Amino acid sequence: QLQLQESGPGLVKPSETLSLTCTVSGGSISSSSYYWGWIRQPPGKGLEWIGSIYYSGSTYYNPSLKSRVTISVDTSKNQFSLKLSSVTAADTAVYYCASLVARSYFDYWGQGTLVTVSS
Amino acid sequence: DIVMTQTPLSLSVTPGQPASISCKSSQSLLHSDGKTYLYWYLQKPGQSPQLLIYEVSNRFSGVPDRFSGSGSGTDFTLKISRVEAEDVGVYYCMQSIQLPFTFGPGTKVDIK
């Protein structure tokens, strides 16, 4: 069974770039069966899909965040990453990485990491 | 964007009793490939969401058979035949027929 683990700074200053990495274990990030995705959840609120990537590097993003988001993959490290630029307090959230089956649904999720945007 | 709505937004259930959650989408989730792109997740307190149901009615691996999903087009239902204490949390529906993927607002289930 796949396991995913997010890592990165828990505190980011306003206007700076949030950077997170998801490490995949129990399977290959180069599997043709999976895409990989990022989802976030502001404290006490619902879930928002940020974007997804295939091992080839093909990406698709939520239009609401597209201008600020970059998702990349490093197959040699079995990792994929999220960068969100020009952050504000509204970007404070728990960020989850997850495996995406058939570009359709998230079956395995990381434990999530809280990122707070504050000076 | 496809808007997902859920009712009720909160539900208090006696253990052993059934529970039902409705999810409606602003557009049909039936694709020309014959699949319906509707999923259910449960987020237990302090945990990440976990997949319960995929494509309307298919239980994910390890999900107890007291959970069932039904529906078509724009109207869907998640049913728990006999609620147990471990079922507390927030239930979300999600659509993936169209980008961006969108989630419902969640239904909080607790035990009476």
mmCIF file of N, CA and C in Angstrom, chain B:
data_model
loop_
_atom_site.group_PDB
_atom_site.id
_atom_site.type_symbol
_atom_site.label_atom_id
_atom_site.label_comp_id
_atom_site.label_asym_id
_atom_site.label_seq_id
_atom_site.Cartn_x
_atom_site.Cartn_y
_atom_site.Cartn_z
ATOM 1 N N ASP B 1 -17.115 26.049 -12.446
ATOM 2 C CA ASP B 1 -16.819 24.924 -11.570
ATOM 3 C C ASP B 1 -18.109 24.208 -11.204
ATOM 4 N N ILE B 2 -18.011 22.895 -11.016
ATOM 5 C CA ILE B 2 -19.168 22.142 -10.541
ATOM 6 C C ILE B 2 -19.295 22.348 -9.040
ATOM 7 N N VAL B 3 -20.477 22.764 -8.623
ATOM 8 C CA VAL B 3 -20.731 23.009 -7.197
ATOM 9 C C VAL B 3 -21.358 21.762 -6.582
ATOM 10 N N MET B 4 -20.776 21.330 -5.493
ATOM 11 C CA MET B 4 -21.276 20.172 -4.755
ATOM 12 C C MET B 4 -21.951 20.663 -3.473
ATOM 13 N N THR B 5 -23.159 20.223 -3.244
ATOM 14 C CA THR B 5 -23.861 20.575 -2.005
ATOM 15 C C THR B 5 -24.197 19.302 -1.240
ATOM 16 N N GLN B 6 -24.196 19.413 0.059
ATOM 17 C CA GLN B 6 -24.495 18.271 0.924
ATOM 18 C C GLN B 6 -25.557 18.635 1.937
ATOM 19 N N THR B 7 -26.417 17.688 2.239
ATOM 20 C CA THR B 7 -27.389 17.843 3.316
ATOM 21 C C THR B 7 -27.547 16.527 4.072
ATOM 22 N N PRO B 8 -27.688 16.593 5.397
ATOM 23 C CA PRO B 8 -27.547 17.813 6.187
ATOM 24 C C PRO B 8 -26.076 18.175 6.363
ATOM 25 N N LEU B 9 -25.807 19.298 6.966
ATOM 26 C CA LEU B 9 -24.421 19.682 7.240
ATOM 27 C C LEU B 9 -23.941 19.096 8.564
ATOM 28 N N SER B 10 -24.885 18.698 9.395
ATOM 29 C CA SER B 10 -24.508 17.997 10.617
ATOM 30 C C SER B 10 -25.583 16.979 10.956
ATOM 31 N N LEU B 11 -25.149 15.939 11.637
ATOM 32 C CA LEU B 11 -26.013 14.798 11.898
ATOM 33 C C LEU B 11 -25.574 14.147 13.201
ATOM 34 N N SER B 12 -26.520 13.958 14.097
ATOM 35 C CA SER B 12 -26.226 13.283 15.354
ATOM 36 C C SER B 12 -27.002 11.964 15.361
ATOM 37 N N VAL B 13 -26.282 10.869 15.540
ATOM 38 C CA VAL B 13 -26.889 9.554 15.356
ATOM 39 C C VAL B 13 -26.673 8.663 16.578
ATOM 40 N N THR B 14 -27.709 7.915 16.918
ATOM 41 C CA THR B 14 -27.601 6.926 17.985
ATOM 42 C C THR B 14 -26.875 5.702 17.445
ATOM 43 N N PRO B 15 -25.902 5.189 18.198
ATOM 44 C CA PRO B 15 -25.197 3.984 17.728
ATOM 45 C C PRO B 15 -26.176 2.865 17.389
ATOM 46 N N GLY B 16 -25.904 2.202 16.273
ATOM 47 C CA GLY B 16 -26.763 1.128 15.823
ATOM 48 C C GLY B 16 -27.874 1.566 14.898
ATOM 49 N N GLN B 17 -28.102 2.877 14.833
ATOM 50 C CA GLN B 17 -29.128 3.417 13.949
ATOM 51 C C GLN B 17 -28.540 3.769 12.586
ATOM 52 N N PRO B 18 -29.387 3.851 11.561
ATOM 53 C CA PRO B 18 -28.874 4.218 10.236
ATOM 54 C C PRO B 18 -28.669 5.721 10.097
ATOM 55 N N ALA B 19 -27.875 6.073 9.101
ATOM 56 C CA ALA B 19 -27.654 7.482 8.771
ATOM 57 C C ALA B 19 -27.553 7.615 7.260
ATOM 58 N N SER B 20 -27.965 8.781 6.786
ATOM 59 C CA SER B 20 -27.973 9.025 5.349
ATOM 60 C C SER B 20 -27.526 10.447 5.069
ATOM 61 N N ILE B 21 -26.665 10.598 4.073
ATOM 62 C CA ILE B 21 -26.158 11.913 3.666
ATOM 63 C C ILE B 21 -26.414 12.087 2.172
ATOM 64 N N SER B 22 -26.932 13.242 1.830
ATOM 65 C CA SER B 22 -27.220 13.541 0.431
ATOM 66 C C SER B 22 -26.149 14.448 -0.162
ATOM 67 N N CYS B 23 -25.832 14.215 -1.397
ATOM 68 C CA CYS B 23 -24.877 15.051 -2.134
ATOM 69 C C CYS B 23 -25.476 15.350 -3.510
ATOM 70 N N LYS B 24 -25.505 16.618 -3.862
ATOM 71 C CA LYS B 24 -26.028 17.010 -5.163
ATOM 72 C C LYS B 24 -24.974 17.820 -5.920
ATOM 73 N N SER B 25 -24.882 17.585 -7.192
ATOM 74 C CA SER B 25 -23.936 18.315 -8.023
ATOM 75 C C SER B 25 -24.679 19.249 -8.973
ATOM 76 N N SER B 26 -24.008 20.347 -9.347
ATOM 77 C CA SER B 26 -24.650 21.341 -10.214
ATOM 78 C C SER B 26 -24.706 20.892 -11.673
ATOM 79 N N GLN B 27 -23.968 19.836 -11.996
ATOM 80 C CA GLN B 27 -24.007 19.256 -13.337
ATOM 81 C C GLN B 27 -23.952 17.747 -13.211
ATOM 82 N N SER B 28 -24.414 17.065 -14.222
ATOM 83 C CA SER B 28 -24.375 15.612 -14.208
ATOM 84 C C SER B 28 -22.934 15.113 -14.114
ATOM 85 N N LEU B 29 -22.761 14.073 -13.319
ATOM 86 C CA LEU B 29 -21.432 13.480 -13.144
ATOM 87 C C LEU B 29 -21.269 12.216 -13.982
ATOM 88 N N LEU B 30 -22.215 11.946 -14.843
ATOM 89 C CA LEU B 30 -22.164 10.793 -15.744
ATOM 90 C C LEU B 30 -21.369 11.164 -16.990
ATOM 91 N N HIS B 31 -20.289 10.429 -17.193
ATOM 92 C CA HIS B 31 -19.416 10.688 -18.333
ATOM 93 C C HIS B 31 -19.838 9.822 -19.517
ATOM 94 N N SER B 32 -19.414 10.220 -20.690
ATOM 95 C CA SER B 32 -19.730 9.438 -21.888
ATOM 96 C C SER B 32 -19.059 8.063 -21.870
ATOM 97 N N ASP B 33 -18.070 7.885 -20.983
ATOM 98 C CA ASP B 33 -17.427 6.569 -20.872
ATOM 99 C C ASP B 33 -18.248 5.608 -20.013
ATOM 100 N N GLY B 34 -19.375 6.091 -19.527
ATOM 101 C CA GLY B 34 -20.268 5.249 -18.743
ATOM 102 C C GLY B 34 -20.042 5.324 -17.249
ATOM 103 N N LYS B 35 -18.931 5.934 -16.837
ATOM 104 C CA LYS B 35 -18.646 6.049 -15.406
ATOM 105 C C LYS B 35 -19.276 7.319 -14.841
ATOM 106 N N THR B 36 -19.571 7.258 -13.561
ATOM 107 C CA THR B 36 -20.061 8.438 -12.847
ATOM 108 C C THR B 36 -18.994 8.820 -11.832
ATOM 109 N N TYR B 37 -18.490 10.041 -11.943
ATOM 110 C CA TYR B 37 -17.304 10.442 -11.217
ATOM 111 C C TYR B 37 -17.652 11.105 -9.877
ATOM 112 N N LEU B 38 -18.214 10.289 -8.995
ATOM 113 C CA LEU B 38 -18.628 10.753 -7.673
ATOM 114 C C LEU B 38 -18.012 9.862 -6.618
ATOM 115 N N TYR B 39 -17.416 10.495 -5.582
ATOM 116 C CA TYR B 39 -16.667 9.776 -4.561
ATOM 117 C C TYR B 39 -17.053 10.291 -3.186
ATOM 118 N N TRP B 40 -16.870 9.431 -2.182
ATOM 119 C CA TRP B 40 -17.135 9.788 -0.796
ATOM 120 C C TRP B 40 -15.889 9.570 0.046
ATOM 121 N N TYR B 41 -15.639 10.543 0.925
ATOM 122 C CA TYR B 41 -14.510 10.476 1.855
ATOM 123 C C TYR B 41 -14.991 10.715 3.272
ATOM 124 N N LEU B 42 -14.276 10.134 4.218
ATOM 125 C CA LEU B 42 -14.512 10.397 5.635
ATOM 126 C C LEU B 42 -13.233 10.953 6.230
ATOM 127 N N GLN B 43 -13.359 12.079 6.904
ATOM 128 C CA GLN B 43 -12.232 12.641 7.631
ATOM 129 C C GLN B 43 -12.512 12.509 9.119
ATOM 130 N N LYS B 44 -11.881 11.534 9.731
ATOM 131 C CA LYS B 44 -12.031 11.353 11.165
ATOM 132 C C LYS B 44 -11.289 12.465 11.900
ATOM 133 N N PRO B 45 -11.683 12.759 13.118
ATOM 134 C CA PRO B 45 -11.049 13.868 13.861
ATOM 135 C C PRO B 45 -9.537 13.742 13.918
ATOM 136 N N GLY B 46 -8.859 14.791 13.505
ATOM 137 C CA GLY B 46 -7.407 14.839 13.566
ATOM 138 C C GLY B 46 -6.693 14.012 12.509
ATOM 139 N N GLN B 47 -7.448 13.472 11.554
ATOM 140 C CA GLN B 47 -6.836 12.621 10.539
ATOM 141 C C GLN B 47 -7.010 13.219 9.140
ATOM 142 N N SER B 48 -6.314 12.638 8.186
ATOM 143 C CA SER B 48 -6.505 13.016 6.794
ATOM 144 C C SER B 48 -7.735 12.288 6.250
ATOM 145 N N PRO B 49 -8.328 12.808 5.183
ATOM 146 C CA PRO B 49 -9.482 12.127 4.598
ATOM 147 C C PRO B 49 -9.112 10.712 4.131
ATOM 148 N N GLN B 50 -10.100 9.834 4.217
ATOM 149 C CA GLN B 50 -9.903 8.480 3.728
ATOM 150 C C GLN B 50 -11.020 8.142 2.763
ATOM 151 N N LEU B 51 -10.660 7.444 1.692
ATOM 152 C CA LEU B 51 -11.635 7.090 0.672
ATOM 153 C C LEU B 51 -12.573 6.006 1.186
ATOM 154 N N LEU B 52 -13.869 6.251 1.012
ATOM 155 C CA LEU B 52 -14.873 5.247 1.358
ATOM 156 C C LEU B 52 -15.450 4.580 0.112
ATOM 157 N N ILE B 53 -15.923 5.414 -0.799
ATOM 158 C CA ILE B 53 -16.678 4.949 -1.955
ATOM 159 C C ILE B 53 -16.127 5.611 -3.220
ATOM 160 N N TYR B 54 -15.954 4.822 -4.286
ATOM 161 C CA TYR B 54 -15.572 5.408 -5.567
ATOM 162 C C TYR B 54 -16.608 5.066 -6.630
ATOM 163 N N GLU B 55 -16.750 5.961 -7.574
ATOM 164 C CA GLU B 55 -17.724 5.807 -8.665
ATOM 165 C C GLU B 55 -19.093 5.414 -8.125
ATOM 166 N N VAL B 56 -19.572 6.227 -7.216
ATOM 167 C CA VAL B 56 -20.935 6.193 -6.657
ATOM 168 C C VAL B 56 -21.159 5.096 -5.635
ATOM 169 N N SER B 57 -20.761 3.864 -5.971
ATOM 170 C CA SER B 57 -21.252 2.756 -5.154
ATOM 171 C C SER B 57 -20.230 1.672 -4.837
ATOM 172 N N ASN B 58 -18.981 1.882 -5.194
ATOM 173 C CA ASN B 58 -17.950 0.858 -4.981
ATOM 174 C C ASN B 58 -17.174 1.149 -3.699
ATOM 175 N N ARG B 59 -17.244 0.210 -2.763
ATOM 176 C CA ARG B 59 -16.494 0.400 -1.528
ATOM 177 C C ARG B 59 -15.008 0.205 -1.766
ATOM 178 N N PHE B 60 -14.219 1.105 -1.203
ATOM 179 C CA PHE B 60 -12.764 0.985 -1.286
ATOM 180 C C PHE B 60 -12.311 -0.158 -0.389
ATOM 181 N N SER B 61 -11.119 -0.627 -0.634
ATOM 182 C CA SER B 61 -10.544 -1.737 0.124
ATOM 183 C C SER B 61 -10.602 -1.479 1.622
ATOM 184 N N GLY B 62 -11.145 -2.439 2.353
ATOM 185 C CA GLY B 62 -11.180 -2.358 3.802
ATOM 186 C C GLY B 62 -12.356 -1.592 4.383
ATOM 187 N N VAL B 63 -13.177 -1.000 3.543
ATOM 188 C CA VAL B 63 -14.332 -0.243 4.031
ATOM 189 C C VAL B 63 -15.453 -1.209 4.420
ATOM 190 N N PRO B 64 -15.977 -1.073 5.635
ATOM 191 C CA PRO B 64 -17.022 -2.009 6.093
ATOM 192 C C PRO B 64 -18.256 -1.953 5.208
ATOM 193 N N ASP B 65 -18.954 -3.079 5.138
ATOM 194 C CA ASP B 65 -20.113 -3.127 4.245
ATOM 195 C C ASP B 65 -21.328 -2.410 4.807
ATOM 196 N N ARG B 66 -21.217 -1.814 5.993
ATOM 197 C CA ARG B 66 -22.322 -0.980 6.477
ATOM 198 C C ARG B 66 -22.391 0.349 5.723
ATOM 199 N N PHE B 67 -21.329 0.653 4.975
ATOM 200 C CA PHE B 67 -21.312 1.850 4.137
ATOM 201 C C PHE B 67 -21.762 1.473 2.729
ATOM 202 N N SER B 68 -22.689 2.269 2.183
ATOM 203 C CA SER B 68 -23.117 2.032 0.812
ATOM 204 C C SER B 68 -23.399 3.366 0.136
ATOM 205 N N GLY B 69 -23.174 3.396 -1.171
ATOM 206 C CA GLY B 69 -23.424 4.595 -1.946
ATOM 207 C C GLY B 69 -24.375 4.302 -3.083
ATOM 208 N N SER B 70 -25.171 5.300 -3.406
ATOM 209 C CA SER B 70 -26.119 5.136 -4.507
ATOM 210 C C SER B 70 -26.343 6.487 -5.171
ATOM 211 N N GLY B 71 -27.092 6.441 -6.271
ATOM 212 C CA GLY B 71 -27.445 7.671 -6.961
ATOM 213 C C GLY B 71 -27.043 7.661 -8.411
ATOM 214 N N SER B 72 -27.403 8.737 -9.088
ATOM 215 C CA SER B 72 -27.070 8.877 -10.494
ATOM 216 C C SER B 72 -27.215 10.328 -10.913
ATOM 217 N N GLY B 73 -26.562 10.666 -12.017
ATOM 218 C CA GLY B 73 -26.698 12.007 -12.567
ATOM 219 C C GLY B 73 -26.173 13.093 -11.655
ATOM 220 N N THR B 74 -27.081 13.715 -10.917
ATOM 221 C CA THR B 74 -26.698 14.818 -10.028
ATOM 222 C C THR B 74 -27.048 14.573 -8.570
ATOM 223 N N ASP B 75 -27.709 13.472 -8.273
ATOM 224 C CA ASP B 75 -28.167 13.204 -6.910
ATOM 225 C C ASP B 75 -27.591 11.907 -6.365
ATOM 226 N N PHE B 76 -26.934 12.008 -5.225
ATOM 227 C CA PHE B 76 -26.237 10.860 -4.664
ATOM 228 C C PHE B 76 -26.473 10.770 -3.157
ATOM 229 N N THR B 77 -26.331 9.549 -2.640
ATOM 230 C CA THR B 77 -26.570 9.310 -1.229
ATOM 231 C C THR B 77 -25.535 8.347 -0.668
ATOM 232 N N LEU B 78 -25.042 8.676 0.507
ATOM 233 C CA LEU B 78 -24.202 7.764 1.278
ATOM 234 C C LEU B 78 -25.026 7.286 2.458
ATOM 235 N N LYS B 79 -25.089 5.984 2.647
ATOM 236 C CA LYS B 79 -25.839 5.435 3.766
ATOM 237 C C LYS B 79 -24.932 4.605 4.656
ATOM 238 N N ILE B 80 -25.146 4.753 5.938
ATOM 239 C CA ILE B 80 -24.503 3.901 6.928
ATOM 240 C C ILE B 80 -25.617 3.094 7.564
ATOM 241 N N SER B 81 -25.558 1.794 7.425
ATOM 242 C CA SER B 81 -26.695 0.972 7.859
ATOM 243 C C SER B 81 -26.848 0.957 9.376
ATOM 244 N N ARG B 82 -25.731 0.886 10.076
ATOM 245 C CA ARG B 82 -25.749 0.905 11.546
ATOM 246 C C ARG B 82 -24.509 1.667 11.996
ATOM 247 N N VAL B 83 -24.725 2.876 12.461
ATOM 248 C CA VAL B 83 -23.607 3.738 12.832
ATOM 249 C C VAL B 83 -22.867 3.192 14.049
ATOM 250 N N GLU B 84 -21.555 3.223 13.940
ATOM 251 C CA GLU B 84 -20.712 2.840 15.073
ATOM 252 C C GLU B 84 -19.916 4.070 15.538
ATOM 253 N N ALA B 85 -19.370 3.990 16.726
ATOM 254 C CA ALA B 85 -18.648 5.126 17.306
ATOM 255 C C ALA B 85 -17.481 5.560 16.417
ATOM 256 N N GLU B 86 -16.861 4.611 15.734
ATOM 257 C CA GLU B 86 -15.699 4.923 14.899
ATOM 258 C C GLU B 86 -16.075 5.635 13.600
ATOM 259 N N ASP B 87 -17.366 5.823 13.356
ATOM 260 C CA ASP B 87 -17.814 6.473 12.115
ATOM 261 C C ASP B 87 -17.912 7.992 12.256
ATOM 262 N N VAL B 88 -17.604 8.519 13.431
ATOM 263 C CA VAL B 88 -17.708 9.967 13.619
ATOM 264 C C VAL B 88 -16.652 10.692 12.801
ATOM 265 N N GLY B 89 -17.026 11.862 12.334
ATOM 266 C CA GLY B 89 -16.122 12.661 11.522
ATOM 267 C C GLY B 89 -16.910 13.461 10.505
ATOM 268 N N VAL B 90 -16.182 13.982 9.528
ATOM 269 C CA VAL B 90 -16.821 14.776 8.483
ATOM 270 C C VAL B 90 -16.766 13.993 7.175
ATOM 271 N N TYR B 91 -17.928 13.871 6.552
ATOM 272 C CA TYR B 91 -18.052 13.152 5.291
ATOM 273 C C TYR B 91 -18.110 14.156 4.139
ATOM 274 N N TYR B 92 -17.289 13.909 3.132
ATOM 275 C CA TYR B 92 -17.242 14.771 1.954
ATOM 276 C C TYR B 92 -17.556 13.974 0.693
ATOM 277 N N CYS B 93 -18.328 14.577 -0.204
ATOM 278 C CA CYS B 93 -18.423 14.032 -1.553
ATOM 279 C C CYS B 93 -17.493 14.839 -2.449
ATOM 280 N N MET B 94 -17.071 14.233 -3.529
ATOM 281 C CA MET B 94 -16.144 14.878 -4.459
ATOM 282 C C MET B 94 -16.486 14.477 -5.876
ATOM 283 N N GLN B 95 -16.337 15.414 -6.807
ATOM 284 C CA GLN B 95 -16.528 15.092 -8.216
ATOM 285 C C GLN B 95 -15.211 15.273 -8.963
ATOM 286 N N SER B 96 -15.026 14.442 -9.986
ATOM 287 C CA SER B 96 -13.820 14.582 -10.794
ATOM 288 C C SER B 96 -14.122 14.439 -12.283
ATOM 289 N N ILE B 97 -15.377 14.679 -12.654
ATOM 290 C CA ILE B 97 -15.697 14.607 -14.077
ATOM 291 C C ILE B 97 -15.153 15.811 -14.829
ATOM 292 N N GLN B 98 -14.965 16.895 -14.092
ATOM 293 C CA GLN B 98 -14.526 18.142 -14.711
ATOM 294 C C GLN B 98 -13.528 18.831 -13.794
ATOM 295 N N LEU B 99 -12.495 19.411 -14.386
ATOM 296 C CA LEU B 99 -11.568 20.203 -13.602
ATOM 297 C C LEU B 99 -12.160 21.598 -13.368
ATOM 298 N N PRO B 100 -11.941 22.169 -12.197
ATOM 299 C CA PRO B 100 -11.194 21.597 -11.069
ATOM 300 C C PRO B 100 -12.012 20.570 -10.294
ATOM 301 N N PHE B 101 -11.338 19.569 -9.733
ATOM 302 C CA PHE B 101 -12.018 18.676 -8.806
ATOM 303 C C PHE B 101 -12.632 19.542 -7.705
ATOM 304 N N THR B 102 -13.853 19.222 -7.305
ATOM 305 C CA THR B 102 -14.478 19.985 -6.238
ATOM 306 C C THR B 102 -15.114 19.061 -5.214
ATOM 307 N N PHE B 103 -15.110 19.531 -3.980
ATOM 308 C CA PHE B 103 -15.650 18.787 -2.851
ATOM 309 C C PHE B 103 -16.918 19.468 -2.346
ATOM 310 N N GLY B 104 -17.775 18.675 -1.725
ATOM 311 C CA GLY B 104 -18.885 19.248 -0.998
ATOM 312 C C GLY B 104 -18.392 19.901 0.281
ATOM 313 N N PRO B 105 -19.255 20.641 0.968
ATOM 314 C CA PRO B 105 -18.856 21.363 2.188
ATOM 315 C C PRO B 105 -18.621 20.465 3.386
ATOM 316 N N GLY B 106 -19.065 19.227 3.285
ATOM 317 C CA GLY B 106 -18.877 18.294 4.385
ATOM 318 C C GLY B 106 -20.117 18.159 5.252
ATOM 319 N N THR B 107 -20.307 16.956 5.770
ATOM 320 C CA THR B 107 -21.372 16.673 6.731
ATOM 321 C C THR B 107 -20.723 16.108 7.983
ATOM 322 N N LYS B 108 -20.907 16.796 9.088
ATOM 323 C CA LYS B 108 -20.315 16.360 10.349
ATOM 324 C C LYS B 108 -21.244 15.382 11.040
ATOM 325 N N VAL B 109 -20.728 14.191 11.297
ATOM 326 C CA VAL B 109 -21.507 13.150 11.968
ATOM 327 C C VAL B 109 -20.935 12.915 13.359
ATOM 328 N N ASP B 110 -21.811 13.006 14.356
ATOM 329 C CA ASP B 110 -21.364 12.643 15.700
ATOM 330 C C ASP B 110 -22.358 11.677 16.329
ATOM 331 N N ILE B 111 -21.988 11.191 17.485
ATOM 332 C CA ILE B 111 -22.786 10.167 18.157
ATOM 333 C C ILE B 111 -23.589 10.819 19.273
ATOM 334 N N LYS B 112 -24.870 10.460 19.353
ATOM 335 C CA LYS B 112 -25.719 10.976 20.442
ATOM 336 C C LYS B 112 -25.295 10.390 21.779
#
